[in-house]
């Protein structure tokens, strides 16, 4: 009998933290069976509508958007878009006829997976954060499996369907065989200085940018060098500042070769998005996390706290960053033993092979469906 080639629908996006895991899952499905048919469903106007086709996959956009908690009247339009998205989701299911639907979080995954569940299509959720999002909590009751990256997620989901697998990360991050010295050379970083990698997400993080800027003199005195991903929103103003410190600061709007930047880094300063944390765990990087206060359910703070209780990272709250970030960076640059300890502890929390484990779960569900 011929082997069945599955059709898999993957829905979600909005940020790199949702898109990178989705693409990793898709790539792992293709490695398992190159004839797997994959269709992405995202939200119109969001990052996934560019990133997914660039990675070689087809995507359809839904006109869905998030609720505005500050201006309740504006939600009339949001409800209309939601209804329109559910109608469009129904049409997508009718045309594509997926064997399974995977939700990775983000606006589109709600209506798309809800509609799949209504039509009896098995669903798998991938929850990146230590504190579950509202959409996934609602979808969990009828999902065949929920793949998570943190223990104790039975607070949010049915315990019998939870799979602790970790977060899939960008393929290139783990497959980079370049040495730290070679990575520095390729990035143009002086060999004799310790590298502080500062990343605030693709759009940037104003607090991190302003706080690290105050510390450039102190970092230089401590023998440090800063590779500064400013984000495109702040690139012009940050470039002017960096030019004054051109011996010890390199500012880029976006670092495309993150695998090299991670390989070269001695200390990482970052927001506490789930995807970034998984990368830091897998690479064992001493890190200072500054959780974004502008996210649902304050989930970045909870992600960071899950590391802090294991002495696996330093956390500085956004409000404290202007006062404390520079001091903490310099303290780590001056303390190799502390860096080694943080590196060992964060490495212990790493969960390897998440993408392959999620594909195992997909096949397990589809095997049961027969």
CSV table of C-alpha atoms in Angstrom, one decimal:
chain,number,residue,atom,x,y,z
A,1,UNK,CA,0.0,0.0,0.0
A,2,UNK,CA,1.3,3.5,-0.9
A,3,UNK,CA,2.4,5.7,2.0
A,4,UNK,CA,0.0,8.5,2.7
A,5,UNK,CA,1.4,12.0,2.2
A,6,UNK,CA,-0.3,14.3,4.7
A,7,UNK,CA,-1.7,17.8,4.3
A,8,UNK,CA,-0.8,20.0,7.3
A,9,UNK,CA,-2.2,23.5,8.0
A,10,UNK,CA,0.0,25.7,10.3
A,11,UNK,CA,-1.6,28.9,11.6
A,12,UNK,CA,-0.4,31.9,13.7
A,13,UNK,CA,2.3,34.5,13.6
A,14,UNK,CA,2.4,38.2,14.4
A,15,UNK,CA,6.0,38.2,15.8
A,16,UNK,CA,9.2,36.3,15.1
A,17,UNK,CA,8.5,34.4,18.3
A,18,UNK,CA,5.6,32.7,16.6
A,19,UNK,CA,6.9,32.6,13.1
A,20,UNK,CA,10.3,31.0,13.7
A,21,UNK,CA,8.8,27.9,15.5
A,22,UNK,CA,6.2,27.6,12.8
A,23,UNK,CA,8.8,27.5,10.1
A,24,UNK,CA,10.9,25.1,12.1
A,25,UNK,CA,8.0,22.7,12.4
A,26,UNK,CA,7.3,23.0,8.7
A,27,UNK,CA,10.9,22.3,7.8
A,28,UNK,CA,10.9,19.2,10.1
A,29,UNK,CA,7.7,17.9,8.5
A,30,UNK,CA,9.4,18.3,5.1
A,31,UNK,CA,12.5,16.5,6.3
A,32,UNK,CA,10.3,13.6,7.5
A,33,UNK,CA,8.4,13.4,4.2
A,34,UNK,CA,9.3,15.9,1.4
A,35,UNK,CA,5.8,15.3,-0.2
A,36,UNK,CA,4.0,16.7,2.9
A,37,UNK,CA,1.7,19.5,1.7
A,38,UNK,CA,1.9,22.5,4.0
A,39,UNK,CA,-0.3,25.6,4.0
A,40,UNK,CA,0.3,28.5,6.4
A,41,UNK,CA,-2.6,30.8,7.5
A,42,UNK,CA,-1.6,34.2,9.0
A,43,UNK,CA,-3.1,37.6,9.7
A,44,UNK,CA,-3.2,40.2,6.9
A,45,UNK,CA,-0.6,42.9,7.2
A,46,UNK,CA,1.5,41.0,9.8
A,47,UNK,CA,5.1,39.9,9.6
A,48,UNK,CA,4.3,36.3,8.6
A,49,UNK,CA,2.9,37.5,5.2
A,50,UNK,CA,6.4,38.3,4.2
A,51,UNK,CA,8.6,35.9,6.2
A,52,UNK,CA,6.7,32.7,5.2
A,53,UNK,CA,6.8,33.1,1.4
A,54,UNK,CA,10.5,34.1,1.8
A,55,UNK,CA,11.0,30.7,3.4
A,56,UNK,CA,9.3,29.0,0.4
A,57,UNK,CA,5.9,28.2,1.8
A,58,UNK,CA,2.4,29.3,0.7
A,59,UNK,CA,0.4,31.5,3.1
A,60,UNK,CA,-3.2,32.9,3.1
A,61,UNK,CA,-4.0,35.9,5.3
A,62,UNK,CA,-7.1,36.3,7.5
A,63,UNK,CA,-8.4,39.9,8.2
A,64,UNK,CA,-8.2,39.2,11.9
A,65,UNK,CA,-6.9,41.7,14.5
A,66,UNK,CA,-6.4,41.9,18.3
A,67,UNK,CA,-8.9,43.4,20.8
A,68,UNK,CA,-8.2,47.0,21.9
A,69,UNK,CA,-8.6,47.0,25.7
A,70,UNK,CA,-8.3,50.8,25.9
A,71,UNK,CA,-10.8,51.8,23.3
A,72,UNK,CA,-13.8,49.4,23.5
A,73,UNK,CA,-15.8,51.0,20.7
A,74,UNK,CA,-13.1,50.2,18.2
A,75,UNK,CA,-13.7,46.5,18.9
A,76,UNK,CA,-16.9,46.6,16.7
A,77,UNK,CA,-14.6,46.5,13.7
A,78,UNK,CA,-12.5,43.8,15.4
A,79,UNK,CA,-15.7,41.6,15.9
A,80,UNK,CA,-16.6,42.1,12.2
A,81,UNK,CA,-13.1,41.1,11.1
A,82,UNK,CA,-13.3,38.0,13.4
A,83,UNK,CA,-16.6,36.9,11.8
A,84,UNK,CA,-15.1,37.5,8.3
A,85,UNK,CA,-12.0,35.5,9.3
A,86,UNK,CA,-14.1,32.6,10.5
A,87,UNK,CA,-16.0,32.5,7.2
A,88,UNK,CA,-12.6,32.6,5.3
A,89,UNK,CA,-11.2,29.9,7.5
A,90,UNK,CA,-14.1,27.7,6.6
A,91,UNK,CA,-13.4,28.2,3.0
A,92,UNK,CA,-9.7,27.4,3.4
A,93,UNK,CA,-10.6,24.1,5.1
A,94,UNK,CA,-13.0,23.2,2.3
A,95,UNK,CA,-10.4,23.9,-0.4
A,96,UNK,CA,-7.2,22.6,1.3
A,97,UNK,CA,-8.7,19.6,3.3
A,98,UNK,CA,-5.9,19.3,5.9
A,99,UNK,CA,-5.3,16.1,7.9
A,100,UNK,CA,-4.3,18.2,10.9
A,101,UNK,CA,-4.1,21.9,11.9
A,102,UNK,CA,-1.3,23.2,14.1
A,103,UNK,CA,-1.6,26.5,16.0
A,104,UNK,CA,1.5,28.4,17.1
A,105,UNK,CA,-0.2,31.4,18.7
A,106,UNK,CA,-1.0,34.8,17.3
A,107,UNK,CA,-4.2,36.4,16.0
A,108,UNK,CA,-4.9,34.0,13.1
A,109,UNK,CA,-4.6,30.8,15.1
A,110,UNK,CA,-7.8,31.4,17.1
A,111,UNK,CA,-10.4,31.5,14.3
A,112,UNK,CA,-8.5,29.0,12.1
A,113,UNK,CA,-8.1,26.3,14.7
A,114,UNK,CA,-11.6,26.9,16.1
A,115,UNK,CA,-13.0,26.3,12.7
A,116,UNK,CA,-10.8,23.2,12.2
A,117,UNK,CA,-12.1,21.8,15.5
A,118,UNK,CA,-15.7,22.4,14.5
A,119,UNK,CA,-15.1,20.4,11.3
A,120,UNK,CA,-13.6,17.5,13.2
A,121,UNK,CA,-10.0,18.1,12.1
A,122,UNK,CA,-7.5,17.2,14.8
A,123,UNK,CA,-5.5,20.1,16.2
A,124,UNK,CA,-2.2,20.5,17.9
A,125,UNK,CA,-1.2,23.6,19.8
A,126,UNK,CA,2.4,24.8,20.3
A,127,UNK,CA,2.6,27.1,23.4
A,128,UNK,CA,6.0,28.9,23.6
A,129,UNK,CA,5.5,30.7,26.9
A,130,UNK,CA,5.6,29.7,30.5
A,131,UNK,CA,2.2,31.5,30.9
A,132,UNK,CA,-0.3,30.3,28.4
A,133,UNK,CA,-2.1,32.8,26.1
A,134,UNK,CA,-5.9,33.2,26.1
A,135,UNK,CA,-6.3,31.8,22.6
A,136,UNK,CA,-4.5,28.5,23.4
A,137,UNK,CA,-6.3,28.2,26.7
A,138,UNK,CA,-9.6,28.3,24.8
A,139,UNK,CA,-8.5,25.9,22.1
A,140,UNK,CA,-6.9,23.4,24.5
A,141,UNK,CA,-10.1,21.6,25.5
A,142,UNK,CA,-10.7,20.2,22.0
A,143,UNK,CA,-7.0,19.8,21.0
A,144,UNK,CA,-5.4,16.4,20.5
A,145,UNK,CA,-2.1,17.6,22.0
A,146,UNK,CA,-0.5,20.7,23.5
A,147,UNK,CA,3.3,20.9,23.0
A,148,UNK,CA,4.9,23.1,25.7
A,149,UNK,CA,8.4,24.4,26.6
A,150,UNK,CA,8.0,24.7,30.4
A,151,UNK,CA,7.0,22.3,33.1
A,152,UNK,CA,3.9,22.6,35.2
A,153,UNK,CA,1.6,23.7,32.3
A,154,UNK,CA,-1.3,21.6,33.7
A,155,UNK,CA,-2.3,24.9,35.4
A,156,UNK,CA,-3.6,25.9,31.9
A,157,UNK,CA,-4.1,22.8,29.9
A,158,UNK,CA,-5.6,19.2,30.3
A,159,UNK,CA,-2.6,17.3,31.8
A,160,UNK,CA,-3.2,14.1,29.7
A,161,UNK,CA,-2.6,16.1,26.5
A,162,UNK,CA,0.5,18.0,27.4
A,163,UNK,CA,3.9,17.2,25.8
A,164,UNK,CA,7.0,18.8,27.2
A,165,UNK,CA,9.1,19.2,24.1
A,166,UNK,CA,10.7,22.7,24.2
A,167,UNK,CA,10.5,25.5,21.6
A,168,UNK,CA,11.6,24.9,18.0
A,169,UNK,CA,14.3,27.4,17.1
A,170,UNK,CA,15.7,28.7,13.8
A,171,UNK,CA,17.6,26.0,12.0
A,172,UNK,CA,20.8,28.0,11.5
A,173,UNK,CA,21.2,28.8,15.2
A,174,UNK,CA,22.1,25.3,16.2
A,175,UNK,CA,23.8,24.2,13.0
A,176,UNK,CA,26.5,26.8,13.1
A,177,UNK,CA,29.9,25.1,13.3
A,178,UNK,CA,31.9,28.4,13.2
A,179,UNK,CA,34.2,29.0,16.2
A,180,UNK,CA,33.7,32.0,18.5
A,181,UNK,CA,37.0,33.5,17.1
A,182,UNK,CA,35.9,33.0,13.5
A,183,UNK,CA,32.5,34.5,14.2
A,184,UNK,CA,34.1,37.6,15.6
A,185,UNK,CA,36.3,37.9,12.6
A,186,UNK,CA,33.3,37.6,10.2
A,187,UNK,CA,31.4,40.2,12.2
A,188,UNK,CA,34.3,42.6,12.5
A,189,UNK,CA,34.5,42.4,16.3
A,190,UNK,CA,38.0,43.0,17.9
A,191,UNK,CA,39.4,39.8,19.3
A,192,UNK,CA,40.7,41.3,22.6
A,193,UNK,CA,37.3,42.6,23.8
A,194,UNK,CA,34.5,40.7,25.4
A,195,UNK,CA,31.3,40.9,23.4
A,196,UNK,CA,28.0,42.1,24.7
A,197,UNK,CA,25.2,41.2,22.3
A,198,UNK,CA,22.1,43.5,22.7
A,199,UNK,CA,18.9,42.4,21.0
A,200,UNK,CA,15.5,44.1,21.5
A,201,UNK,CA,13.5,42.2,18.9
A,202,UNK,CA,13.1,43.0,15.2
A,203,UNK,CA,11.4,46.3,15.9
A,204,UNK,CA,13.6,47.2,18.7
A,205,UNK,CA,13.1,48.0,22.4
A,206,UNK,CA,13.4,51.7,23.4
A,207,UNK,CA,14.1,51.0,27.1
A,208,UNK,CA,17.0,48.6,26.3
A,209,UNK,CA,18.4,51.0,23.7
A,210,UNK,CA,18.3,54.0,26.1
A,211,UNK,CA,19.7,52.0,29.0
A,212,UNK,CA,22.6,50.4,27.2
A,213,UNK,CA,23.5,53.7,25.6
A,214,UNK,CA,24.2,55.2,29.1
A,215,UNK,CA,26.6,52.4,29.8
A,216,UNK,CA,29.0,52.6,26.8
A,217,UNK,CA,31.8,54.3,28.7
A,218,UNK,CA,31.6,51.8,31.6
A,219,UNK,CA,31.5,48.9,29.2
A,220,UNK,CA,34.5,50.2,27.3
A,221,UNK,CA,36.5,50.5,30.6
A,222,UNK,CA,35.5,46.9,31.5
A,223,UNK,CA,37.1,45.7,28.2
A,224,UNK,CA,33.7,45.2,26.5
A,225,UNK,CA,32.4,45.7,22.9
A,226,UNK,CA,28.7,46.0,22.1
A,227,UNK,CA,27.0,44.5,19.1
A,228,UNK,CA,23.8,46.4,19.2
A,229,UNK,CA,20.6,45.3,17.3
A,230,UNK,CA,18.7,48.6,17.6
A,231,UNK,CA,15.5,47.6,15.7
A,232,UNK,CA,14.4,49.4,12.6
A,233,UNK,CA,12.2,51.9,14.5
A,234,UNK,CA,15.3,53.4,16.3
A,235,UNK,CA,18.1,52.7,13.9
A,236,UNK,CA,18.7,56.3,12.8
A,237,UNK,CA,19.0,57.8,16.3
A,238,UNK,CA,21.0,54.8,17.6
A,239,UNK,CA,23.5,55.0,14.7
A,240,UNK,CA,24.3,58.6,15.6
A,241,UNK,CA,25.1,57.5,19.2
A,242,UNK,CA,27.1,54.5,18.1
A,243,UNK,CA,29.2,56.6,15.8
A,244,UNK,CA,30.6,58.5,18.8
A,245,UNK,CA,31.8,55.1,20.2
A,246,UNK,CA,32.9,53.5,17.0
A,247,UNK,CA,35.8,51.7,18.7
A,248,UNK,CA,33.5,49.7,21.0
A,249,UNK,CA,30.0,49.8,19.5
A,250,UNK,CA,28.6,48.4,16.3
A,251,UNK,CA,24.9,49.3,15.7
A,252,UNK,CA,22.7,47.5,13.2
A,253,UNK,CA,18.9,47.8,12.7
A,254,UNK,CA,18.7,44.0,12.4
A,255,UNK,CA,21.3,41.2,12.7
A,256,UNK,CA,20.6,38.8,9.9
A,257,UNK,CA,23.5,36.4,10.9
A,258,UNK,CA,22.2,35.7,14.4
A,259,UNK,CA,24.0,32.4,14.5
A,260,UNK,CA,27.4,34.3,14.3
A,261,UNK,CA,26.3,36.9,16.8
A,262,UNK,CA,25.3,34.3,19.3
A,263,UNK,CA,28.5,32.3,18.7
A,264,UNK,CA,30.7,35.4,19.3
A,265,UNK,CA,28.8,36.7,22.4
A,266,UNK,CA,30.1,36.5,25.9
A,267,UNK,CA,27.0,38.2,27.5
A,268,UNK,CA,23.5,38.6,25.9
A,269,UNK,CA,21.1,41.4,26.8
A,270,UNK,CA,17.6,40.7,25.5
A,271,UNK,CA,13.8,40.9,26.0
A,272,UNK,CA,12.3,37.7,27.4
A,273,UNK,CA,10.4,36.3,24.4
A,274,UNK,CA,10.0,32.5,24.5
A,275,UNK,CA,11.9,31.9,21.3
A,276,UNK,CA,14.9,33.9,22.3
A,277,UNK,CA,15.0,32.2,25.7
A,278,UNK,CA,15.0,28.8,24.1
A,279,UNK,CA,17.9,29.9,21.9
A,280,UNK,CA,19.8,31.1,24.9
A,281,UNK,CA,19.2,27.8,26.7
A,282,UNK,CA,20.3,25.7,23.8
A,283,UNK,CA,23.5,27.8,23.3
A,284,UNK,CA,24.2,28.2,27.1
A,285,UNK,CA,24.6,31.9,27.0
A,286,UNK,CA,25.0,34.1,30.2
A,287,UNK,CA,22.1,36.5,29.8
A,288,UNK,CA,20.4,39.6,31.2
A,289,UNK,CA,16.7,39.6,30.5
A,290,UNK,CA,14.6,42.8,30.4
A,291,UNK,CA,11.0,41.6,30.0
A,292,UNK,CA,8.7,43.7,27.8
A,293,UNK,CA,5.9,45.2,29.9
A,294,UNK,CA,3.8,45.6,26.7
A,295,UNK,CA,2.7,42.0,26.2
A,296,UNK,CA,-0.4,40.0,27.1
A,297,UNK,CA,-0.6,38.6,30.6
A,298,UNK,CA,2.9,40.0,31.4
A,299,UNK,CA,4.1,36.6,30.0
A,300,UNK,CA,7.7,37.8,29.3
A,301,UNK,CA,8.2,38.5,33.0
A,302,UNK,CA,6.9,35.0,33.8
A,303,UNK,CA,9.3,33.5,31.1
A,304,UNK,CA,12.2,35.3,32.8
A,305,UNK,CA,11.2,34.3,36.3
A,306,UNK,CA,11.2,30.6,35.2
A,307,UNK,CA,15.0,31.1,34.6
A,308,UNK,CA,15.7,33.3,37.6
A,309,UNK,CA,14.4,30.6,40.1
A,310,UNK,CA,17.0,28.2,38.6
A,311,UNK,CA,19.8,30.9,38.8
A,312,UNK,CA,20.0,30.6,35.0
A,313,UNK,CA,19.7,34.3,34.0
A,314,UNK,CA,19.6,37.8,35.5
A,315,UNK,CA,16.3,39.7,35.3
A,316,UNK,CA,15.9,43.4,35.3
A,317,UNK,CA,12.4,44.9,35.1
A,318,UNK,CA,11.8,47.4,32.3
A,319,UNK,CA,11.3,50.3,34.9
A,320,UNK,CA,14.6,49.5,36.6
A,321,UNK,CA,16.7,49.1,33.4
A,322,UNK,CA,17.8,52.7,33.0
A,323,UNK,CA,19.3,52.5,36.5
A,324,UNK,CA,20.6,48.9,36.6
A,325,UNK,CA,21.3,47.5,33.2
A,326,UNK,CA,24.7,49.1,32.7
A,327,UNK,CA,25.9,48.0,36.2
A,328,UNK,CA,24.7,44.4,35.6
A,329,UNK,CA,26.5,44.2,32.2
A,330,UNK,CA,29.7,45.5,33.7
A,331,UNK,CA,29.4,43.1,36.7
A,332,UNK,CA,29.2,40.1,34.4
A,333,UNK,CA,32.0,41.3,32.1
A,334,UNK,CA,34.2,41.5,35.3
A,335,UNK,CA,33.1,38.1,36.7
A,336,UNK,CA,34.0,35.0,34.6
A,337,UNK,CA,33.0,32.6,37.3
A,338,UNK,CA,29.5,34.1,37.5
A,339,UNK,CA,29.2,33.9,33.7
A,340,UNK,CA,30.2,30.2,33.7
A,341,UNK,CA,27.7,29.5,36.4
A,342,UNK,CA,24.8,31.2,34.5
A,343,UNK,CA,25.9,29.3,31.3
A,344,UNK,CA,25.8,25.9,33.1
A,345,UNK,CA,22.5,26.6,34.7
A,346,UNK,CA,20.7,27.9,31.6
A,347,UNK,CA,22.1,24.9,29.5
A,348,UNK,CA,20.5,22.5,32.0
A,349,UNK,CA,17.1,23.9,31.2
A,350,UNK,CA,17.5,23.3,27.4
A,351,UNK,CA,15.1,20.9,25.7
A,352,UNK,CA,16.7,19.6,22.4
A,353,UNK,CA,15.0,18.5,19.2
A,354,UNK,CA,11.7,20.2,19.8
A,355,UNK,CA,10.8,20.4,16.1
A,356,UNK,CA,11.3,16.6,15.6
A,357,UNK,CA,9.3,15.8,18.8
A,358,UNK,CA,6.4,17.9,17.5
A,359,UNK,CA,6.5,16.1,14.2
A,360,UNK,CA,6.5,12.8,16.2
A,361,UNK,CA,3.4,14.0,18.0
A,362,UNK,CA,1.7,15.0,14.7
A,363,UNK,CA,2.3,11.5,13.3
A,364,UNK,CA,1.1,9.9,16.6
A,365,UNK,CA,-2.2,11.9,16.3
A,366,UNK,CA,-2.6,11.1,12.6
A,367,UNK,CA,-1.9,7.4,13.4
A,368,UNK,CA,-4.7,7.4,16.0
A,369,UNK,CA,-7.1,9.2,13.5
A,370,UNK,CA,-6.9,6.2,11.1
